[in-house]
XYZ file of C-alpha atoms in Angstrom:
602
model
C 131.101 -26.493 140.653
C 134.255 -24.491 140.629
C 135.825 -23.655 137.344
C 139.514 -24.607 136.877
C 141.988 -21.747 136.971
C 143.310 -21.980 133.455
C 146.606 -20.091 132.625
C 146.040 -16.766 130.892
C 146.531 -16.718 127.109
C 148.200 -13.970 125.178
C 146.501 -12.163 122.283
C 149.218 -13.463 119.948
C 148.497 -17.071 120.997
C 144.715 -16.678 120.615
C 144.993 -15.116 117.117
C 147.587 -17.509 115.993
C 145.532 -20.693 117.081
C 142.352 -19.252 115.630
C 143.905 -18.666 112.196
C 145.825 -21.969 112.179
C 142.642 -24.115 113.124
C 140.609 -22.311 110.418
C 143.182 -22.710 107.712
C 144.140 -26.294 108.496
C 140.397 -27.216 108.482
C 139.930 -25.811 104.927
C 143.131 -27.019 103.593
C 142.753 -30.590 105.049
C 139.283 -30.844 103.733
C 140.255 -29.714 100.241
C 143.291 -32.216 100.468
C 140.922 -34.984 101.345
C 138.568 -34.302 98.438
C 141.520 -33.957 96.001
C 143.094 -37.161 97.214
C 139.876 -39.091 96.670
C 139.252 -37.746 93.239
C 142.937 -38.285 92.343
C 142.963 -41.825 93.656
C 140.001 -42.763 91.509
C 141.303 -41.115 88.462
C 144.932 -42.425 88.794
C 143.778 -45.952 89.656
C 141.543 -45.940 86.498
C 144.390 -44.647 84.428
C 146.811 -47.175 85.807
C 144.385 -50.074 85.327
C 143.724 -49.079 81.684
C 147.506 -48.663 81.055
C 148.446 -52.084 82.494
C 145.541 -53.824 80.822
C 146.559 -52.219 77.554
C 150.186 -53.448 78.062
C 148.857 -56.893 78.782
C 146.790 -57.016 75.573
C 149.727 -55.568 73.573
C 152.067 -58.296 74.732
C 149.433 -60.823 74.062
C 148.747 -59.746 70.557
C 152.489 -59.574 69.784
C 153.191 -63.080 71.039
C 150.016 -64.346 69.280
C 151.136 -62.768 66.062
C 154.634 -64.483 66.345
C 152.855 -67.887 66.926
C 150.534 -67.161 64.091
C 153.500 -66.504 61.673
C 155.038 -69.859 62.707
C 151.691 -71.645 62.385
C 151.225 -70.108 58.815
C 154.701 -71.360 57.758
C 153.772 -74.738 59.033
C 150.404 -74.767 57.163
C 152.167 -73.631 53.929
C 154.482 -76.568 54.230
C 151.570 -78.995 54.761
C 149.617 -77.506 51.693
C 152.508 -78.132 49.432
C 151.955 -81.634 47.867
C 155.255 -81.070 45.968
C 157.166 -80.865 49.262
C 155.311 -83.680 50.879
C 155.694 -86.065 47.926
C 159.254 -85.230 47.206
C 160.239 -85.627 51.000
C 158.333 -88.987 51.056
C 160.330 -90.259 48.050
C 163.564 -88.693 49.450
C 163.180 -90.296 52.972
C 161.753 -93.763 51.794
C 164.609 -96.413 52.235
C 162.900 -98.548 49.638
C 162.869 -95.776 47.051
C 164.511 -96.494 43.692
C 166.123 -93.055 43.624
C 169.903 -92.910 43.101
C 172.089 -90.950 45.259
C 172.377 -88.225 42.629
C 168.531 -88.080 42.389
C 168.360 -87.934 46.254
C 170.926 -85.127 46.167
C 168.787 -83.256 43.747
C 165.583 -83.867 45.758
C 167.288 -82.633 48.843
C 168.347 -79.549 47.073
C 164.852 -78.995 45.625
C 163.287 -79.420 49.080
C 165.684 -77.005 50.970
C 164.959 -74.509 48.189
C 161.165 -74.839 48.623
C 161.455 -74.585 52.399
C 163.675 -71.497 52.035
C 161.125 -69.900 49.770
C 158.277 -70.613 52.376
C 160.504 -69.063 55.130
C 160.359 -65.886 52.960
C 162.914 -63.220 52.171
C 162.678 -61.755 55.652
C 163.059 -65.194 57.361
C 160.004 -64.787 59.668
C 161.159 -68.101 61.244
C 164.569 -69.456 61.925
C 164.309 -73.040 60.968
C 161.967 -75.455 59.075
C 162.502 -79.260 59.702
C 160.762 -82.164 57.986
C 160.748 -85.452 60.066
C 160.264 -88.889 58.719
C 158.168 -90.855 61.241
C 160.775 -93.622 61.129
C 164.123 -91.860 60.974
C 165.687 -88.852 59.372
C 165.117 -85.001 59.249
C 165.733 -82.371 56.440
C 165.900 -78.783 57.354
C 166.342 -75.325 55.968
C 167.297 -72.118 57.926
C 170.097 -72.049 60.529
C 171.232 -75.416 59.250
C 170.401 -76.534 55.691
C 170.741 -80.301 55.121
C 169.971 -83.716 56.406
C 170.138 -84.824 60.117
C 170.112 -88.368 61.492
C 167.314 -87.974 64.071
C 164.733 -90.417 65.184
C 161.441 -88.490 65.678
C 159.837 -91.072 68.035
C 162.660 -90.682 70.519
C 162.043 -86.930 70.965
C 160.007 -85.422 73.840
C 157.603 -83.638 71.445
C 156.814 -86.728 69.416
C 153.825 -88.179 71.609
C 152.164 -84.783 72.175
C 152.408 -84.066 68.392
C 150.909 -87.449 67.424
C 148.068 -86.995 69.888
C 146.938 -83.718 68.368
C 146.459 -85.470 65.080
C 147.450 -82.707 62.844
C 146.672 -79.773 65.090
C 149.610 -77.594 66.216
C 151.601 -78.175 69.220
C 153.860 -75.687 70.761
C 156.652 -77.407 72.825
C 158.252 -75.841 75.870
C 161.334 -73.556 75.039
C 164.675 -75.513 74.682
C 168.267 -74.962 73.739
C 169.528 -76.442 70.386
C 173.288 -76.089 70.405
C 173.659 -77.743 66.936
C 171.565 -75.118 65.227
C 173.113 -72.265 67.285
C 176.613 -73.433 66.361
C 175.742 -73.779 62.771
C 174.391 -70.115 62.516
C 177.104 -68.625 64.833
C 174.696 -67.407 67.420
C 175.040 -67.977 71.300
C 175.010 -71.851 71.906
C 172.828 -71.286 75.016
C 170.046 -69.364 73.093
C 166.522 -70.715 73.507
C 164.189 -71.693 70.681
C 160.408 -72.128 70.492
C 159.204 -74.869 68.240
C 155.735 -75.518 66.689
C 155.022 -79.078 65.408
C 152.334 -80.454 63.128
C 151.591 -83.927 62.023
C 150.910 -84.236 58.285
C 149.294 -86.993 56.226
C 149.659 -88.575 52.826
C 146.936 -88.845 50.183
C 145.370 -91.775 52.078
C 145.023 -90.021 55.353
C 147.872 -91.738 56.996
C 150.570 -89.967 59.064
C 153.405 -89.398 56.784
C 155.717 -87.008 58.825
C 156.047 -84.098 61.088
C 156.853 -80.519 60.288
C 158.720 -78.354 62.816
C 158.843 -74.635 62.623
C 161.465 -72.850 64.934
C 161.889 -69.266 66.058
C 164.221 -67.673 68.560
C 162.638 -67.636 71.937
C 163.684 -63.992 72.566
C 162.191 -63.012 69.302
C 158.885 -64.618 70.026
C 158.632 -62.891 73.410
C 160.478 -59.669 72.563
C 157.489 -57.578 73.588
C 157.263 -59.408 76.900
C 161.009 -58.798 77.615
C 160.543 -55.009 76.817
C 156.957 -54.128 77.518
C 155.902 -50.444 76.784
C 155.125 -49.759 80.410
C 156.344 -47.079 83.059
C 155.643 -49.508 85.959
C 157.663 -52.415 87.155
C 155.516 -55.167 85.935
C 155.767 -58.913 85.794
C 154.707 -60.728 82.585
C 153.898 -64.405 82.485
C 152.765 -66.354 79.304
C 151.023 -69.649 79.893
C 150.105 -72.449 77.277
C 146.614 -73.834 77.338
C 147.509 -76.475 79.919
C 148.902 -73.857 82.336
C 152.558 -74.338 81.706
C 154.731 -71.370 81.868
C 156.314 -70.440 78.481
C 157.574 -67.075 79.605
C 159.705 -66.313 81.431
C 162.257 -69.075 81.502
C 162.567 -71.065 84.641
C 166.061 -69.622 85.366
C 164.738 -66.091 84.979
C 161.548 -66.408 86.952
C 162.691 -67.875 90.192
C 159.810 -68.702 92.661
C 156.889 -67.792 90.344
C 153.397 -67.364 91.760
C 150.698 -69.523 90.009
C 148.599 -66.665 88.527
C 147.039 -69.099 85.907
C 145.610 -71.282 88.698
C 144.350 -68.419 90.622
C 142.430 -66.906 87.746
C 139.036 -68.552 88.111
C 137.962 -67.166 84.673
C 138.375 -63.437 85.730
C 140.127 -60.849 83.472
C 141.376 -58.970 86.521
C 142.044 -59.732 90.125
C 143.535 -58.490 93.263
C 145.354 -61.216 95.176
C 148.205 -61.705 97.653
C 151.303 -63.103 96.112
C 152.280 -65.919 98.669
C 155.898 -65.893 97.082
C 156.680 -62.226 97.925
C 154.020 -61.653 100.649
C 152.887 -58.517 98.857
C 149.311 -57.561 97.448
C 149.190 -57.444 93.615
C 146.761 -56.388 90.870
C 146.796 -59.044 88.057
C 145.466 -58.678 84.590
C 144.751 -61.467 82.101
C 144.438 -61.545 78.307
C 143.642 -64.717 76.297
C 145.178 -65.122 72.773
C 142.677 -66.064 70.122
C 144.952 -67.860 67.543
C 147.334 -69.762 69.864
C 145.160 -70.219 72.901
C 147.795 -68.943 75.212
C 147.105 -66.672 78.223
C 149.178 -63.568 79.245
C 149.044 -62.491 82.834
C 150.505 -59.213 83.906
C 151.013 -58.466 87.689
C 151.904 -55.238 89.395
C 152.363 -54.527 93.126
C 149.688 -52.518 94.930
C 152.462 -50.048 96.199
C 153.044 -49.071 92.555
C 149.515 -48.143 92.026
C 149.711 -45.749 94.902
C 153.049 -44.324 94.145
C 151.820 -41.881 91.480
C 149.019 -40.805 93.824
C 151.571 -39.989 96.551
C 153.761 -38.242 94.046
C 151.013 -35.963 92.987
C 149.944 -35.393 96.498
C 153.408 -34.074 97.499
C 152.942 -30.599 95.963
C 149.604 -30.271 97.836
C 151.156 -31.039 101.035
C 153.840 -28.415 100.314
C 151.064 -25.903 99.577
C 149.417 -26.714 102.807
C 152.634 -26.346 104.814
C 153.359 -22.907 103.035
C 149.763 -21.743 103.784
C 150.097 -22.800 107.318
C 153.264 -20.930 107.657
C 151.649 -17.778 106.049
C 148.712 -18.142 108.563
C 151.112 -18.351 111.416
C 153.019 -15.328 110.059
C 149.873 -13.100 109.825
C 148.710 -14.063 113.314
C 152.136 -13.351 114.749
C 152.263 -9.952 113.059
C 148.814 -8.958 114.316
C 149.388 -10.047 117.782
C 152.828 -8.382 117.845
C 151.385 -5.117 116.725
C 148.633 -5.273 119.426
C 150.906 -6.310 122.255
C 154.198 -4.953 121.454
C 154.647 -2.439 124.415
C 153.495 -5.035 126.943
C 155.658 -7.730 125.326
C 158.803 -5.471 125.460
C 158.203 -4.727 129.197
C 157.633 -8.358 129.906
C 160.902 -9.417 128.146
C 162.667 -6.670 130.029
C 161.410 -7.782 133.388
C 162.098 -11.456 132.723
C 165.735 -10.695 131.751
C 167.946 -11.437 134.748
C 170.860 -9.472 133.099
C 169.778 -5.843 133.605
C 173.181 -4.696 132.152
C 171.756 -5.292 128.758
C 169.084 -2.528 129.282
C 171.189 0.325 130.454
C 170.156 2.343 127.345
C 166.659 2.442 128.551
C 163.601 0.318 127.823
C 162.945 0.568 124.079
C 159.147 1.177 124.219
C 157.776 3.961 122.071
C 154.760 6.046 123.308
C 151.726 3.793 123.152
C 149.337 6.602 123.917
C 148.019 4.443 126.797
C 148.660 6.407 130.100
C 149.226 3.347 132.218
C 151.668 1.703 129.851
C 153.672 4.912 129.385
C 153.902 5.542 132.972
C 155.062 2.100 133.777
C 157.704 2.395 131.079
C 158.910 5.645 132.616
C 159.046 4.179 136.157
C 161.084 1.165 134.875
C 163.612 3.409 133.176
C 163.996 5.552 136.490
C 164.565 2.417 138.369
C 167.100 1.210 135.965
C 169.188 4.429 136.188
C 169.155 4.062 139.924
C 170.510 0.489 139.691
C 173.104 1.204 136.979
C 175.929 2.254 139.315
C 175.161 -0.693 141.708
C 175.321 -3.154 138.865
C 178.567 -1.755 137.419
C 180.265 -2.059 140.807
C 179.119 -5.678 141.189
C 180.424 -6.491 137.657
C 183.808 -5.047 138.518
C 183.996 -7.238 141.556
C 182.883 -10.265 139.587
C 185.497 -9.489 136.809
C 188.201 -9.354 139.533
C 187.038 -12.609 140.988
C 187.185 -14.284 137.562
C 190.585 -12.946 136.868
C 191.928 -14.459 140.045
C 190.425 -17.762 139.346
C 192.038 -17.846 135.796
C 195.389 -16.922 137.141
C 195.088 -19.675 139.781
C 194.283 -22.281 137.044
C 197.019 -21.033 134.831
C 199.425 -21.256 137.732
C 198.820 -24.896 137.915
C 200.218 -25.358 134.374
C 203.801 -24.663 135.552
C 204.282 -27.742 137.746
C 202.199 -29.882 135.297
C 204.511 -28.859 132.379
C 207.691 -29.229 134.586
C 206.624 -32.660 135.800
C 206.080 -33.900 132.280
C 209.349 -32.315 131.016
C 211.572 -33.656 133.915
C 210.338 -37.028 133.227
C 211.110 -36.823 129.553
C 214.697 -35.451 130.300
C 215.236 -38.368 132.835
C 214.196 -40.920 130.185
C 216.538 -39.212 127.496
C 219.448 -38.961 130.076
C 219.178 -42.813 130.666
C 219.610 -43.316 126.975
C 222.602 -40.943 126.761
C 220.940 -38.429 124.446
C 223.146 -35.419 125.556
C 222.804 -33.287 122.519
C 219.085 -33.792 122.372
C 218.933 -32.934 126.122
C 220.844 -29.719 125.483
C 218.360 -28.665 122.541
C 215.329 -29.729 124.738
C 216.620 -27.563 127.619
C 216.681 -24.579 125.400
C 213.167 -25.230 124.138
C 211.869 -25.804 127.704
C 213.466 -22.461 128.802
C 211.571 -20.826 126.011
C 208.307 -22.463 126.821
C 208.662 -21.601 130.557
C 209.397 -17.998 129.645
C 206.150 -17.989 127.655
C 204.287 -19.425 130.596
C 205.657 -16.989 133.095
C 206.238 -13.873 131.093
C 203.267 -12.027 132.154
C 199.996 -12.548 134.118
C 197.717 -12.376 130.946
C 195.243 -15.112 130.967
C 194.666 -15.159 127.176
C 196.867 -15.331 124.139
C 196.692 -15.417 120.410
C 196.262 -18.753 118.475
C 199.415 -17.921 116.709
C 201.422 -17.891 119.958
C 199.611 -20.973 121.274
C 200.562 -22.961 118.085
C 204.190 -21.653 118.069
C 204.753 -23.022 121.619
C 202.776 -26.226 121.040
C 204.980 -26.900 118.073
C 208.146 -26.110 120.120
C 206.834 -28.679 122.776
C 206.328 -31.327 120.001
C 209.766 -30.777 118.707
C 211.053 -31.444 122.288
C 209.130 -34.676 122.252
C 210.612 -35.651 118.793
C 214.167 -35.234 120.278
C 212.999 -37.990 122.827
C 210.988 -40.285 120.509
C 212.711 -39.651 117.176
C 210.813 -40.917 114.087
C 208.389 -42.841 116.365
C 206.452 -39.566 116.879
C 205.117 -37.388 113.970
C 202.783 -34.423 113.919
C 201.102 -32.007 111.499
C 199.449 -28.726 111.864
C 196.677 -27.526 109.547
C 195.191 -24.107 110.700
C 193.768 -21.413 108.436
C 195.799 -18.213 108.548
C 192.754 -16.177 109.282
C 192.397 -17.734 112.836
C 195.942 -16.822 113.991
C 194.765 -13.601 115.627
C 191.899 -15.211 117.565
C 192.482 -14.914 121.294
C 191.860 -17.849 123.665
C 192.868 -18.863 127.167
C 196.589 -19.307 127.523
C 198.365 -22.862 127.135
C 195.226 -24.712 126.038
C 196.761 -26.118 122.811
C 199.986 -27.161 124.504
C 197.955 -28.975 127.301
C 195.822 -30.807 124.795
C 199.040 -31.995 122.891
C 200.617 -33.021 126.255
C 197.586 -35.201 127.182
C 197.392 -36.601 123.543
C 201.123 -37.538 123.594
C 201.066 -38.935 127.140
C 198.083 -41.374 126.750
C 199.050 -42.325 123.194
C 202.623 -43.355 123.974
C 201.380 -45.186 127.010
C 198.683 -47.214 125.340
C 199.815 -47.780 121.737
C 202.935 -48.998 120.181
C 204.692 -46.672 117.685
C 204.386 -44.916 115.285
C 202.512 -42.149 117.026
C 200.863 -39.310 115.211
C 199.478 -35.941 116.495
C 197.348 -33.766 114.336
C 196.335 -30.014 115.089
C 193.472 -28.784 112.886
C 191.684 -25.339 112.885
C 188.883 -24.030 110.919
C 186.268 -21.227 111.100
C 183.180 -19.994 109.553
C 181.232 -16.722 109.817
C 180.222 -17.408 113.475
C 182.494 -19.999 114.989
C 186.040 -21.044 115.275
C 187.351 -24.481 116.291
C 190.704 -26.172 117.020
C 190.894 -30.020 117.123
C 193.774 -32.167 118.597
C 193.712 -35.830 117.364
C 195.959 -38.770 117.942
C 196.171 -42.472 116.905
C 195.956 -44.028 120.369
C 193.228 -46.172 121.916
C 190.870 -43.257 122.482
C 188.979 -42.332 125.471
C 187.280 -44.939 127.686
C 183.663 -44.903 128.295
C 184.347 -44.239 131.965
C 186.515 -41.126 131.224
C 183.969 -39.632 129.003
C 181.148 -40.276 131.512
C 183.214 -38.836 134.408
C 184.186 -35.646 132.555
C 180.643 -35.159 131.430
C 179.313 -35.577 134.865
C 181.775 -32.879 136.130
C 180.835 -30.466 133.255
C 177.094 -31.049 134.005
C 177.617 -30.248 137.562
C 179.500 -26.946 136.725
C 176.758 -25.903 134.524
C 174.090 -26.684 136.934
C 175.681 -25.151 140.085
C 178.099 -22.809 138.839
C 180.725 -23.987 141.360
C 184.169 -24.882 140.127
C 185.836 -28.040 141.580
C 189.251 -28.294 143.005
C 191.840 -29.737 140.496
C 194.728 -32.162 141.369
C 197.954 -31.869 139.426
C 197.476 -35.491 138.048
C 194.782 -35.903 135.516
C 193.791 -32.169 135.580
C 194.330 -31.324 131.912
C 190.910 -31.549 130.239
C 188.928 -30.120 133.187
C 191.472 -27.293 133.514
C 190.768 -26.313 129.815
C 187.026 -26.479 130.229
C 187.041 -24.415 133.381
C 189.256 -21.680 131.862
C 186.894 -21.605 128.792
C 183.812 -21.522 131.080
C 185.414 -18.486 133.019
C 186.410 -16.721 129.834
C 183.274 -17.331 127.563
C 180.755 -18.268 130.215
C 178.367 -20.767 128.552
C 178.922 -19.843 124.911
C 181.927 -21.932 123.745
C 182.755 -25.249 122.138
C 184.260 -28.179 124.169
C 183.882 -31.688 122.748
C 185.750 -34.925 123.194
C 185.207 -38.324 121.757
C 186.817 -41.048 119.669
C 187.558 -41.212 115.939
C 185.935 -43.895 113.701
C 189.345 -45.114 112.652
C 190.668 -45.087 116.173
C 192.211 -42.529 118.458
C 190.938 -39.630 120.553
C 189.805 -36.072 119.475
C 189.265 -32.940 121.512
C 187.674 -29.935 119.955
C 187.687 -26.359 121.528
C 186.352 -23.158 120.145
C 184.075 -20.197 120.436
C 182.054 -17.445 118.789
C 183.910 -15.188 116.330
C 182.421 -12.071 117.876
C 182.880 -13.145 121.421
């Protein structure tokens, strides 16, 4: 069986690949181990942190409910409050109005003392089972309320003295009385209390601001974007409010007795980690959910420096392999590059290969240098002939500019004559004379950017005599660029094209902008207009011609009409070969832009 003829490999490539393979194997193995350990550690830390947040919120809410429950029990254990309220609210009582007023004052004082100096609750209300309510807190006094008509009445009666926490609700009367936001929510705890004969005598209500009760749930001590939900024993959502929660997933119904679960949120479609905590005193349940992506985010964040180290070590390995291979094969590499370079002119100073102390390599170097010397004169003669040919082509292209400019100028003068613009025609004739003198003054194919801008501005002034205020222009070119040399008449030709196609396709006003800038390596000049821009067909056609020139090196023949952009491209091609800038396109705000330029040191 014949072996395949594999292409030969260089020493540099063999060393480089060997080092890279070894280092990548070690680094990737270490990274995999680190990621596994880091994942386990970070996940355990995140789980502990979120579970602690869940427990912390649950304890805080349970404490708030416990304080409300303690206040309600203190009211129930006060026989003085219950007996006084029974006499006060009894319609058959023999108390006079004055005595009732004194009883109400005493009751509100007792309720206020139970609320405490720090007002751990916002409101305490005592309800008669028939009619009437006496309260202390945000509002102090009597309210004509029928308890049996309230939503919380039946659940409170059924609990037979055990606490009942109603769903959060607004109480505009209390909020208005205390000067707080009328849309503020309250959480209420109710208890049925009995007289000395174990008969229901009334209901005590303890109220607290909703945002105070669930303050820890609103502001959890967690660095993760978590969702907190608080359920009552029946699975009703107490937190968050319905208008704050939107489409809330049923974490309570999905629990199945677990303290931690991983499930898919059908509302968001994302996988989540959910933690539960039961409250001992209130019987509520707190659920905390965090998206799986947040669990992995810290791991990825910690992995980034490792990936950076891997990249740096890979680069270092590549550098070492490259240096070793370069040192071993430098003489042969230089000779290979020399022989691969089609432009022998660059090597007239001799092959830069030092003595390698290898007889065959040194002899080969000397033979190449001798051959180069013999070819030097021949190459020099060929370059002179080539330069003369290029000069002839440039002059031919430049000569096409005269009829092109005259054609446009005569058309403009004709239009101005029809409108009787005699003084403007006189001024324009003088400007045209100056421009023609510039065009035909000598046979030089290049000019400075300063001269190009001067005659382009002169040309624009001619057009302003024709179009008046309908045509405006501005020039913004850095002063450092003015001495840059470039093919002659390019800027004026770009301006001609811009004005021609803008005035033909767009209603006035028309605006032409000439901008120039440079950096350490390149210079660019752009001509912009506010017309309709280039069509797709024009761009594709020009690009096709440019590609053909680059591919074959043959220059197409140019007609007078429509020759402008290709004329400029060919002259740049002849002047700078393939190292120049020539771009055209459309501006985002509308209009066309053509950019030409080259290297600073070319």
